[in-house]
mmCIF file of C-alpha atoms in Angstrom:
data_model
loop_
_atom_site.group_PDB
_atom_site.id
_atom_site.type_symbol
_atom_site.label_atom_id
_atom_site.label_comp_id
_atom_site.label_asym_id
_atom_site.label_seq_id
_atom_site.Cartn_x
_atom_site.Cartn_y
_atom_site.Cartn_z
ATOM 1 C CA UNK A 1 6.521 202.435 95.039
ATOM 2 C CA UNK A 2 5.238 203.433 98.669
ATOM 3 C CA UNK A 3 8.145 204.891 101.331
ATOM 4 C CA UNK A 4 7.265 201.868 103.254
ATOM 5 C CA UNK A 5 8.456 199.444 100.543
ATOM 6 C CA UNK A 6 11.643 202.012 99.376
ATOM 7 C CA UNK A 7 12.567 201.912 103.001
ATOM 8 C CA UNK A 8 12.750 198.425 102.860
ATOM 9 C CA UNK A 9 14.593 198.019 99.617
ATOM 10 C CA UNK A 10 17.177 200.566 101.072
ATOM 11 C CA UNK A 11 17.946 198.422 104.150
ATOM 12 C CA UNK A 12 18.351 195.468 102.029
ATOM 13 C CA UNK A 13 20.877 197.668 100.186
ATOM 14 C CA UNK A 14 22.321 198.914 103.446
ATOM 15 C CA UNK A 15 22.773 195.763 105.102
ATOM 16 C CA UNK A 16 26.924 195.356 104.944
ATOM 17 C CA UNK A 17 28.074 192.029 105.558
ATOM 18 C CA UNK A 18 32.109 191.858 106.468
ATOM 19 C CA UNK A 19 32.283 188.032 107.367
ATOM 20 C CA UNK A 20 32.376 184.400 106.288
ATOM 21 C CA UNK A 21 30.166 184.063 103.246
ATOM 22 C CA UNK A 22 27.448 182.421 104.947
ATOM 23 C CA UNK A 23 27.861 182.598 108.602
ATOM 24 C CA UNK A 24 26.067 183.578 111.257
ATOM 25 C CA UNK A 25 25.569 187.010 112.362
ATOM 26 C CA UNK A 26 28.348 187.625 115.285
ATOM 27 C CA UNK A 27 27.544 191.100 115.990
ATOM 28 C CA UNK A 28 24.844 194.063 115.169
ATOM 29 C CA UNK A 29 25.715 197.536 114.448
ATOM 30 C CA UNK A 30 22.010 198.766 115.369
ATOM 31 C CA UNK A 31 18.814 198.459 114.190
ATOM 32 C CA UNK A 32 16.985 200.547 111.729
ATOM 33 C CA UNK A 33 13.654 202.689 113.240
ATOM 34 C CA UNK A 34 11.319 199.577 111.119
ATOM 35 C CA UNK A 35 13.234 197.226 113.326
ATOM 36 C CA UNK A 36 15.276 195.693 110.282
ATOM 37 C CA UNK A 37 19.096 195.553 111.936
ATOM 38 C CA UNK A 38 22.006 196.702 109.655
ATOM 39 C CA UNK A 39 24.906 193.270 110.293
ATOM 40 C CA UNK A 40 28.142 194.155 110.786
ATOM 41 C CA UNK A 41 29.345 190.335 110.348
ATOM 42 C CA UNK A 42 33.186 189.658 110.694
ATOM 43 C CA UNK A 43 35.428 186.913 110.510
ATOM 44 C CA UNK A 44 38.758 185.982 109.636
ATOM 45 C CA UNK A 45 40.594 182.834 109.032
ATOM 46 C CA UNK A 46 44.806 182.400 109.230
ATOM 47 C CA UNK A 47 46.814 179.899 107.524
ATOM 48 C CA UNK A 48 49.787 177.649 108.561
ATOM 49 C CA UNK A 49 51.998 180.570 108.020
ATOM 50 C CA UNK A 50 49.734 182.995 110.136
ATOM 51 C CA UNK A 51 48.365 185.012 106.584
ATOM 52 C CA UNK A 52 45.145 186.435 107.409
ATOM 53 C CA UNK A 53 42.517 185.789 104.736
ATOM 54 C CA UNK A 54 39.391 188.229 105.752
ATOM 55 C CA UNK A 55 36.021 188.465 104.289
ATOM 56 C CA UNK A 56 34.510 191.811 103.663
ATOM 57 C CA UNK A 57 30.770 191.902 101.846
ATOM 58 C CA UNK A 58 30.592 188.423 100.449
ATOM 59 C CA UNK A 59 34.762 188.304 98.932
ATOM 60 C CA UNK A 60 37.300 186.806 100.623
ATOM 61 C CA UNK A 61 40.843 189.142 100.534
ATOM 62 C CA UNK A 62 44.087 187.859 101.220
ATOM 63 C CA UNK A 63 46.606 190.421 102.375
ATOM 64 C CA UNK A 64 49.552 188.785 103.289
ATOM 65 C CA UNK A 65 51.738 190.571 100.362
ATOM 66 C CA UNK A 66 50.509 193.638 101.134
ATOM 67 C CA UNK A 67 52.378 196.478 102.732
ATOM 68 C CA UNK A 68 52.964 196.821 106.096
ATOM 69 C CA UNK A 69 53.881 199.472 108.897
ATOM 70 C CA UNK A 70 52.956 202.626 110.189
ATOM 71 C CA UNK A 71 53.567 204.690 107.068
ATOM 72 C CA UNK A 72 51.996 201.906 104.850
ATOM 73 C CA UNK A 73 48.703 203.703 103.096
ATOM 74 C CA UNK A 74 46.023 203.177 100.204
ATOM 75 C CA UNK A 75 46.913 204.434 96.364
ATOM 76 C CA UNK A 76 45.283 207.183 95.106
ATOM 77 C CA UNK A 77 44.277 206.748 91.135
ATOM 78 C CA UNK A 78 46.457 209.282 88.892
ATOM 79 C CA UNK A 79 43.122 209.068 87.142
ATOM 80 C CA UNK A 80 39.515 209.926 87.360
ATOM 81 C CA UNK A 81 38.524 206.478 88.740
ATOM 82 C CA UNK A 82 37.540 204.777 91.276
ATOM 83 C CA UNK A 83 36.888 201.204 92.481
ATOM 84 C CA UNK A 84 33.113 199.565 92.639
ATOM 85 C CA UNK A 85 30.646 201.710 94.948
ATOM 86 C CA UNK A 86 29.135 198.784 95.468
ATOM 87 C CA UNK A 87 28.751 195.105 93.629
ATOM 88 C CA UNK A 88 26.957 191.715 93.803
ATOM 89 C CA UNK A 89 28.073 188.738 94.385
ATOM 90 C CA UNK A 90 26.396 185.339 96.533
ATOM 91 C CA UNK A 91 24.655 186.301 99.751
ATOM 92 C CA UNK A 92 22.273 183.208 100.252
ATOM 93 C CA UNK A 93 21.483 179.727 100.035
ATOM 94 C CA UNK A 94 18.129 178.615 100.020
ATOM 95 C CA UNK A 95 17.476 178.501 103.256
ATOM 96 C CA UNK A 96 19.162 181.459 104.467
ATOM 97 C CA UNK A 97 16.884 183.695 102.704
ATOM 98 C CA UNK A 98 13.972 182.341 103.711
ATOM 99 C CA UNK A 99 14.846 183.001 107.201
ATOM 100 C CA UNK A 100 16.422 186.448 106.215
ATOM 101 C CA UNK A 101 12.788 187.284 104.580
ATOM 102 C CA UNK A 102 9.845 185.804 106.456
ATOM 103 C CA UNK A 103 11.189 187.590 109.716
ATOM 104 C CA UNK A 104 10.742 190.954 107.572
ATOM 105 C CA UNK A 105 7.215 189.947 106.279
ATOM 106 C CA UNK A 106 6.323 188.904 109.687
ATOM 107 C CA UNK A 107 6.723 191.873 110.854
ATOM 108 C CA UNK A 108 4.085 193.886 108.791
ATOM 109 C CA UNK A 109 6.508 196.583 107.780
ATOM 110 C CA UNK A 110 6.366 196.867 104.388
ATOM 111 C CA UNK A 111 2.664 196.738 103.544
ATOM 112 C CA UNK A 112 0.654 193.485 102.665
ATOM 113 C CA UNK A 113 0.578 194.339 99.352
ATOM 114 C CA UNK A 114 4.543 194.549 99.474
ATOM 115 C CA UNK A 115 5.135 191.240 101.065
ATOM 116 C CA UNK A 116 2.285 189.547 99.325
ATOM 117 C CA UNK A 117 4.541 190.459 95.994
ATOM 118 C CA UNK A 118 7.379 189.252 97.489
ATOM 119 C CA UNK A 119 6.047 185.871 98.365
ATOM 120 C CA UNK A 120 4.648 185.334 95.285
ATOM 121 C CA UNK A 121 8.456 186.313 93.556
ATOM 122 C CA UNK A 122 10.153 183.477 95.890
ATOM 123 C CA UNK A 123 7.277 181.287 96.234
ATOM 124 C CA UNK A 124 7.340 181.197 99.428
ATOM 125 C CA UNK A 125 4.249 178.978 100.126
ATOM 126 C CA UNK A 126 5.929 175.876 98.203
ATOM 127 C CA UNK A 127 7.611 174.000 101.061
ATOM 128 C CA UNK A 128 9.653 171.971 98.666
ATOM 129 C CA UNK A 129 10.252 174.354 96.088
ATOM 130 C CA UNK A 130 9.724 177.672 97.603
ATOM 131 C CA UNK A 131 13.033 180.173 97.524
ATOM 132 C CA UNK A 132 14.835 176.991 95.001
ATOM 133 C CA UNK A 133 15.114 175.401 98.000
ATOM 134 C CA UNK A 134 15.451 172.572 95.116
ATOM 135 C CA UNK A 135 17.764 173.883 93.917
ATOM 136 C CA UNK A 136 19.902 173.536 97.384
ATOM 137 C CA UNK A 137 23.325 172.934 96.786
ATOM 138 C CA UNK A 138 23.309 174.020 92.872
ATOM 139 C CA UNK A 139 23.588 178.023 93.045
ATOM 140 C CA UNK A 140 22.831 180.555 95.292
ATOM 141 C CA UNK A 141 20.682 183.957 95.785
ATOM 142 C CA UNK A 142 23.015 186.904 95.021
ATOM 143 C CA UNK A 143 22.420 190.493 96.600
ATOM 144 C CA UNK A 144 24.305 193.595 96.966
ATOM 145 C CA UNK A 145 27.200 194.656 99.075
ATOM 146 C CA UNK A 146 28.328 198.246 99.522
ATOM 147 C CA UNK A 147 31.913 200.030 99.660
ATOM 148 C CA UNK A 148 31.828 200.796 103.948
ATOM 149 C CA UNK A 149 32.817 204.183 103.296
ATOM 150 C CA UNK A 150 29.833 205.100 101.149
ATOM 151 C CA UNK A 151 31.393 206.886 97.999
ATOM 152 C CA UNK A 152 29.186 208.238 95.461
ATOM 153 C CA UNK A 153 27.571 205.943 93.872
ATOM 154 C CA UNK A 154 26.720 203.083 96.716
ATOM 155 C CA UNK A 155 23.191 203.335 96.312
ATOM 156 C CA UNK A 156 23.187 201.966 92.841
ATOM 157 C CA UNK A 157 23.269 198.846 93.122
ATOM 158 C CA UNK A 158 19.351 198.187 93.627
ATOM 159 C CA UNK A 159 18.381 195.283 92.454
ATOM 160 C CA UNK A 160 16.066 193.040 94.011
ATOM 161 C CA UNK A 161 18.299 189.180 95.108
ATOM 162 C CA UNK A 162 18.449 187.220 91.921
ATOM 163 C CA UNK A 163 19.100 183.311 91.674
ATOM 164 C CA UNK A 164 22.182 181.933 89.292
ATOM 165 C CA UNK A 165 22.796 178.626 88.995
ATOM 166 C CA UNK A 166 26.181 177.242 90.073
ATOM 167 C CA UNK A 167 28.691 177.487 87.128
ATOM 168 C CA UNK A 168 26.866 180.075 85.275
ATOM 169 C CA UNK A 169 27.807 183.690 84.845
ATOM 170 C CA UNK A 170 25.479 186.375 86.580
ATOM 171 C CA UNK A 171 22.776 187.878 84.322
ATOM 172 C CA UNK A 172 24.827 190.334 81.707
ATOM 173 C CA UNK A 173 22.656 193.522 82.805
ATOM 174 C CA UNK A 174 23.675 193.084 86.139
ATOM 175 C CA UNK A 175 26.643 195.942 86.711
ATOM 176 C CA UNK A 176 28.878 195.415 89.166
ATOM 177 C CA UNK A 177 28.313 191.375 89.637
ATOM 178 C CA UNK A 178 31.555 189.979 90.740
ATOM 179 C CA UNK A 179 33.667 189.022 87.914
ATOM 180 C CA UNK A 180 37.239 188.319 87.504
ATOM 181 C CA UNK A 181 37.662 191.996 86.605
ATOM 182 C CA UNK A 182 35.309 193.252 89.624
ATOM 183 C CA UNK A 183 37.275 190.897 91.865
ATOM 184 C CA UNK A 184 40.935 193.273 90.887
ATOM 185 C CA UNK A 185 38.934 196.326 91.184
ATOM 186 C CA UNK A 186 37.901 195.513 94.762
ATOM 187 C CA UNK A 187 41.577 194.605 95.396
ATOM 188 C CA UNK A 188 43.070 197.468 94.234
ATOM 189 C CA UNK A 189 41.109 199.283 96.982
ATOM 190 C CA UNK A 190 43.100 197.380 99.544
ATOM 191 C CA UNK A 191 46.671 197.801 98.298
ATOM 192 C CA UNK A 192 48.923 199.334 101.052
ATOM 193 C CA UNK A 193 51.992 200.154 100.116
ATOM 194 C CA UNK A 194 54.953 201.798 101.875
ATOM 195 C CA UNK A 195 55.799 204.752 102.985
ATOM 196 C CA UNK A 196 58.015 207.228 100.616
ATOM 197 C CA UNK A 197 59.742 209.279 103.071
ATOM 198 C CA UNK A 198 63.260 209.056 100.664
ATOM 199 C CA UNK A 199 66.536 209.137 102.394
ATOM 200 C CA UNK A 200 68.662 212.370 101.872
ATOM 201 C CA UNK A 201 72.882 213.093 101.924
ATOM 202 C CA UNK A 202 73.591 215.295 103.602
ATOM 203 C CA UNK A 203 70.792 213.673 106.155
ATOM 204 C CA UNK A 204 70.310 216.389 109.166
ATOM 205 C CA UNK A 205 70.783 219.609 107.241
ATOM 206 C CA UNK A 206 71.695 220.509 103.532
ATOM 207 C CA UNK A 207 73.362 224.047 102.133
ATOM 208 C CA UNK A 208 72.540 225.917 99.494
ATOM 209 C CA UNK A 209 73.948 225.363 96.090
ATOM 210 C CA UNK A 210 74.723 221.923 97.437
ATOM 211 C CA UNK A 211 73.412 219.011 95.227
ATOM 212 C CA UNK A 212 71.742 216.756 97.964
ATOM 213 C CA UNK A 213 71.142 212.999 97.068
ATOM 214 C CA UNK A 214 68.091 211.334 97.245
ATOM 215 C CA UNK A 215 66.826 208.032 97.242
ATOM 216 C CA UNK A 216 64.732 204.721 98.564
ATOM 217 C CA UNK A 217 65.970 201.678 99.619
ATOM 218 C CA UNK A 218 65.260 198.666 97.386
ATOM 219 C CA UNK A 219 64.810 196.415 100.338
ATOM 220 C CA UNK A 220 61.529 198.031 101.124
ATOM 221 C CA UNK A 221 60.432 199.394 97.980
ATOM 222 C CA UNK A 222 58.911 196.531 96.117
ATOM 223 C CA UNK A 223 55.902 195.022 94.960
ATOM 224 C CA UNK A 224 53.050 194.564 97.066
ATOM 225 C CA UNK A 225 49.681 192.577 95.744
ATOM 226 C CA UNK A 226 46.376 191.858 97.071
ATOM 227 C CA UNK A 227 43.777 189.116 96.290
ATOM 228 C CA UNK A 228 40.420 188.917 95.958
ATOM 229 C CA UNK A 229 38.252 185.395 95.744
ATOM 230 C CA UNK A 230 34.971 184.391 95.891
ATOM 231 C CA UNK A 231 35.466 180.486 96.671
ATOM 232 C CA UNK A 232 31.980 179.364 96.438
ATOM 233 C CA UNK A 233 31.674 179.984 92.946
ATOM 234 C CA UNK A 234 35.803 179.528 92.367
ATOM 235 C CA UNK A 235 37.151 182.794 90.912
ATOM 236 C CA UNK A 236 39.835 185.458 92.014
ATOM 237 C CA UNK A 237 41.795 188.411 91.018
ATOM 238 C CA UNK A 238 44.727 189.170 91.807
ATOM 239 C CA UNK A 239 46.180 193.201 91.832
ATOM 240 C CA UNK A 240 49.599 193.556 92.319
ATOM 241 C CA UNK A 241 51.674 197.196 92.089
ATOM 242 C CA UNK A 242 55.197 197.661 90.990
ATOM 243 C CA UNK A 243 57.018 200.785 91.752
ATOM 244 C CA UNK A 244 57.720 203.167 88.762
ATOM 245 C CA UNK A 245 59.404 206.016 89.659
ATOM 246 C CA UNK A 246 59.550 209.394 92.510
ATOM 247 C CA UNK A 247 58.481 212.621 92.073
ATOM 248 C CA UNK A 248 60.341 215.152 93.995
ATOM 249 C CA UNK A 249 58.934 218.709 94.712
ATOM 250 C CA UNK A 250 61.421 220.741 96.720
ATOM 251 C CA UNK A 251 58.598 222.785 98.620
ATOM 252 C CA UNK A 252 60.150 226.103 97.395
ATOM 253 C CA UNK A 253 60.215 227.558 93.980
ATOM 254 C CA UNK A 254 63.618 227.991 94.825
ATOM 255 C CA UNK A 255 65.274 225.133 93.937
ATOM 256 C CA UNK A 256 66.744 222.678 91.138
ATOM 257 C CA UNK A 257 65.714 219.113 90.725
ATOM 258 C CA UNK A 258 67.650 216.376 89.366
ATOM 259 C CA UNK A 259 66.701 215.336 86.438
ATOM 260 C CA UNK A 260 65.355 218.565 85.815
ATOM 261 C CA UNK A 261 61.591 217.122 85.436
ATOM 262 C CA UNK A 262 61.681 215.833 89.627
ATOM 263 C CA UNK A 263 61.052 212.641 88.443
ATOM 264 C CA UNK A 264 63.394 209.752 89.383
ATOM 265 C CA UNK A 265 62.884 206.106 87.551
ATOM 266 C CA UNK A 266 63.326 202.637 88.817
ATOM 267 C CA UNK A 267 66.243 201.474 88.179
ATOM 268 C CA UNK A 268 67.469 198.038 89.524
ATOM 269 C CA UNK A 269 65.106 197.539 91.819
ATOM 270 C CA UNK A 270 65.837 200.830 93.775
ATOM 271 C CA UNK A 271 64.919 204.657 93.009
ATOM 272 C CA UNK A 272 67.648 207.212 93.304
ATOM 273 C CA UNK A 273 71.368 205.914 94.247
ATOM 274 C CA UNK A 274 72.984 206.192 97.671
ATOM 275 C CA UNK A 275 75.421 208.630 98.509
ATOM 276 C CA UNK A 276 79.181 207.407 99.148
ATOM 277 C CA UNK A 277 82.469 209.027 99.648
ATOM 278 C CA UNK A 278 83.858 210.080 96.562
ATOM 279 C CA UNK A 279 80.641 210.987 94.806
ATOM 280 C CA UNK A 280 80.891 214.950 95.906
ATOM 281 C CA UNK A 281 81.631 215.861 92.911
ATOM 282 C CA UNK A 282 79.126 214.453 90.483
ATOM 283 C CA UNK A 283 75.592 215.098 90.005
ATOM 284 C CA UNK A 284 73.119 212.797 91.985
ATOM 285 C CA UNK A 285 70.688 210.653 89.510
ATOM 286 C CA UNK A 286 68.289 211.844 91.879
ATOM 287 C CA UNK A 287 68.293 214.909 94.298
ATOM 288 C CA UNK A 288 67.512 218.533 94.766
ATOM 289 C CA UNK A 289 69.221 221.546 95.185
ATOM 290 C CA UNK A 290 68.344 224.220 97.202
ATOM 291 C CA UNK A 291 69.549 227.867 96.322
ATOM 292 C CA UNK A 292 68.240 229.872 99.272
ATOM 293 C CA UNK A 293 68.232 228.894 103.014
ATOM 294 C CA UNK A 294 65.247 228.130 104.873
ATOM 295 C CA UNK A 295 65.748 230.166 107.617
ATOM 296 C CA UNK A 296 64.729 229.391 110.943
ATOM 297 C CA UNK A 297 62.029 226.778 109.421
ATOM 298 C CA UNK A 298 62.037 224.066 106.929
ATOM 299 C CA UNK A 299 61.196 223.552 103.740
ATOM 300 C CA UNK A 300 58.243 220.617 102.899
ATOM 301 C CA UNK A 301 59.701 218.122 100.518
ATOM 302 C CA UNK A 302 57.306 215.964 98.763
ATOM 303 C CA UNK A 303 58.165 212.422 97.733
ATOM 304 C CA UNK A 304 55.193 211.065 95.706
ATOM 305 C CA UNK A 305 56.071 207.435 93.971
ATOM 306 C CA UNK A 306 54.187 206.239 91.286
ATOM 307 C CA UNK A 307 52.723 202.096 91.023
ATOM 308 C CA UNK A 308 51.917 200.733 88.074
ATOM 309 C CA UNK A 309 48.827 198.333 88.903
ATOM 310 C CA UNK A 310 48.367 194.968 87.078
ATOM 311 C CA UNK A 311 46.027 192.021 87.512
ATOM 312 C CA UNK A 312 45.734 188.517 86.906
ATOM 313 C CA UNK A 313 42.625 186.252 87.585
ATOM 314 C CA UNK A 314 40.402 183.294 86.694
ATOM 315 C CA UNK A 315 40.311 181.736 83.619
ATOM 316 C CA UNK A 316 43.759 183.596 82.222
ATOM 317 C CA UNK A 317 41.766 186.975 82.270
ATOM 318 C CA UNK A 318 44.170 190.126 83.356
ATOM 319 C CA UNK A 319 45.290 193.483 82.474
ATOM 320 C CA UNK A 320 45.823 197.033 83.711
ATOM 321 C CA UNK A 321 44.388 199.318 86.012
ATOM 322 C CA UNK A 322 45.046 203.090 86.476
ATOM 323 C CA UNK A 323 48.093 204.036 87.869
ATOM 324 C CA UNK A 324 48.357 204.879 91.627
ATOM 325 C CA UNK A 325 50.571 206.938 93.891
ATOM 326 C CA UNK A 326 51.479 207.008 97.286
ATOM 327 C CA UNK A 327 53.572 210.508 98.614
ATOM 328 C CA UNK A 328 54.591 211.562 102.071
ATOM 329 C CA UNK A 329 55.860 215.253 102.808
ATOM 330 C CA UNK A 330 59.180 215.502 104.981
ATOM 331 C CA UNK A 331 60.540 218.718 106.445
ATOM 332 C CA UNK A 332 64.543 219.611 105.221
ATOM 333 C CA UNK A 333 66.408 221.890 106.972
ATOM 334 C CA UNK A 334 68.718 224.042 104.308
ATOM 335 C CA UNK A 335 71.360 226.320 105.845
ATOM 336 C CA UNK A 336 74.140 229.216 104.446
ATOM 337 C CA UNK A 337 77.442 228.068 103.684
ATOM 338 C CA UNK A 338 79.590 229.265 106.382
ATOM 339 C CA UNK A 339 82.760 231.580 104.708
ATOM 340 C CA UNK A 340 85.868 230.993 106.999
ATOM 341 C CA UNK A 341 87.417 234.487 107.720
ATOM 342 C CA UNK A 342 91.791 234.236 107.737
#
């Protein structure tokens, strides 16, 4: 394969669509140094309710039971996996390729040899047939769309657009074509969820040896889901995650956890239980205890919940994905108990 006709694969590759399936281009990010541009399409549609539905590289994600705020953030897999580099799914009618691809050939670019290929492989010379354009209204050209942050592994999805009929699935060698199962994936990527900074008794300072409660309200801490659809071709995924439990690390060896493993459950909707008068005396379900002071500084407290991930989609498919978590670190001030001299 010449560079010329690799360079021009790659921009097809590179070419990032975040907008309505098949609208118009709205903006440009820049153009390449052939003179292909790379679209950086957006557009966003709300509901009666004000949900915003937005469309990022040919799937449509709706957000609105997402988490929300300034400490909301993205899970990070408790296992070695990630979500789709990249993935196909329906990019053009008909007609929209053939006025994506004659501009390219038009240009002399990519080698007569190149685009002589290529107009043979669409038939570009049949005015009636040429690109399916008889097929109008019956399926549509699929290409590839890539993760915007480029993680390893956006490149591979190289394939040259491919035609599927409306109603049928995408070729089975095709990795990464949106399916049901792609669809959660891709909305497991966008699943904010809220902060974890936990409240603590006794809140501005703790002593040492003293138990000190922890815990999260259950107001806040519930599920949050995202979901992904592809409406021209009528299937969606839906990934929703449910808080598990809290992991506590004190930020010093010095220090007892309760349990003893750091790690608080779910338990009626709410991790950890608050502190109230009259509960001195026991041992909080979930806490620390600190048995040196931290001086003139603080000690970092990590609060790192765990969210089980489940998903539901088209056609009764579901199932699990890894488990996520979410932590935030908080500084806690731990101070000598004061003896009283008589």
């Amino acid at each position: 394969m010449s560079a010329v006709r690799k360079s021009a694969r790659a921009v097809t590759v590179l070419t990032l669509t975040c907008a309505s399936l098949f609208a118009s281009p709205v903006a440009f990010a820049g153009r390449e140094s052939n003179g292909n541009a790379n679209e950086a399409e957006q557009s966003a549609q709300a509901d009666d309710k004000g949900n915003l539905s937005v469309t990022v590289g040919g799937v449509v994600f709706d957000r609105s039971k997402n988490g929300s705020g300034g400490s909301a953030g993205a899970l990070t897999s408790s296992a070695s996996w990630t979500p789709p580099p990249c993935w196909y799914a329906p990019k053009y009618t008909p007609e929209q390729l053939q006025k994506h691809l004659e501009p390219i050939w038009e240009a002399e670019s990519t080698g007569y040899q190149w685009d002589a290929e290529q107009r043979k492989k669409y038939n570009a010379d049949d005015e009636e047939k040429g690109f399916n354009k008889d097929k109008t209204g019956k399926g549509y050209w699929w290409g590839s769309y890539v993760n915007e942050s480029y993680p390893p592994g956006w490149d591979s999805c190289d394939k040259d657009y491919f035609w599927v009929d409306q109603g049928d699935p995408p070729p089975a060698d095709i990795e990464n074509a949106v399916t049901p199962e792609v669809l959660a994936e891709l909305a497991y990527a966008e699943i904010r969820v809220p902060g974890t900074e936990v409240t603590l008794a006794p809140a501005e300072a703790t002593k040492v040896n003293l138990p000190t409660w922890a815990w999260l309200d259950g107001a806040e801490f519930k599920p949050v889901s995202v979901t992904a659809s592809v409406p021209v071709i009528g299937i969606e995924a839906t990934a929703t995650a449910e808080p598990v439990s809290l992991k506590i690390e004190p930020g010093t060896p010095d220090a007892e956890t309760y349990p003893a493993s750091g790690v608080c459950e779910i338990n009626g909707g709410r991790i950890g239980e608050p502190y109230a008068k009259g509960k001195a005396d026991r041992t909080p379900p979930c806490g620390v205890k600190y048995l040196r002071s931290s001086g003139d500084g603080t000690f970092p407290l990590q609060a790192t919940v765990t969210w089980e991930i489940h998903w539901t989609g088209s056609g009764g498919a579901g199932g699990d994905l890894p488990d996520g978590e979410f932590g935030a670190t908080q500084d806690v001030v731990v101070q000598e108990i004061q003896a009283v001299n008589r």
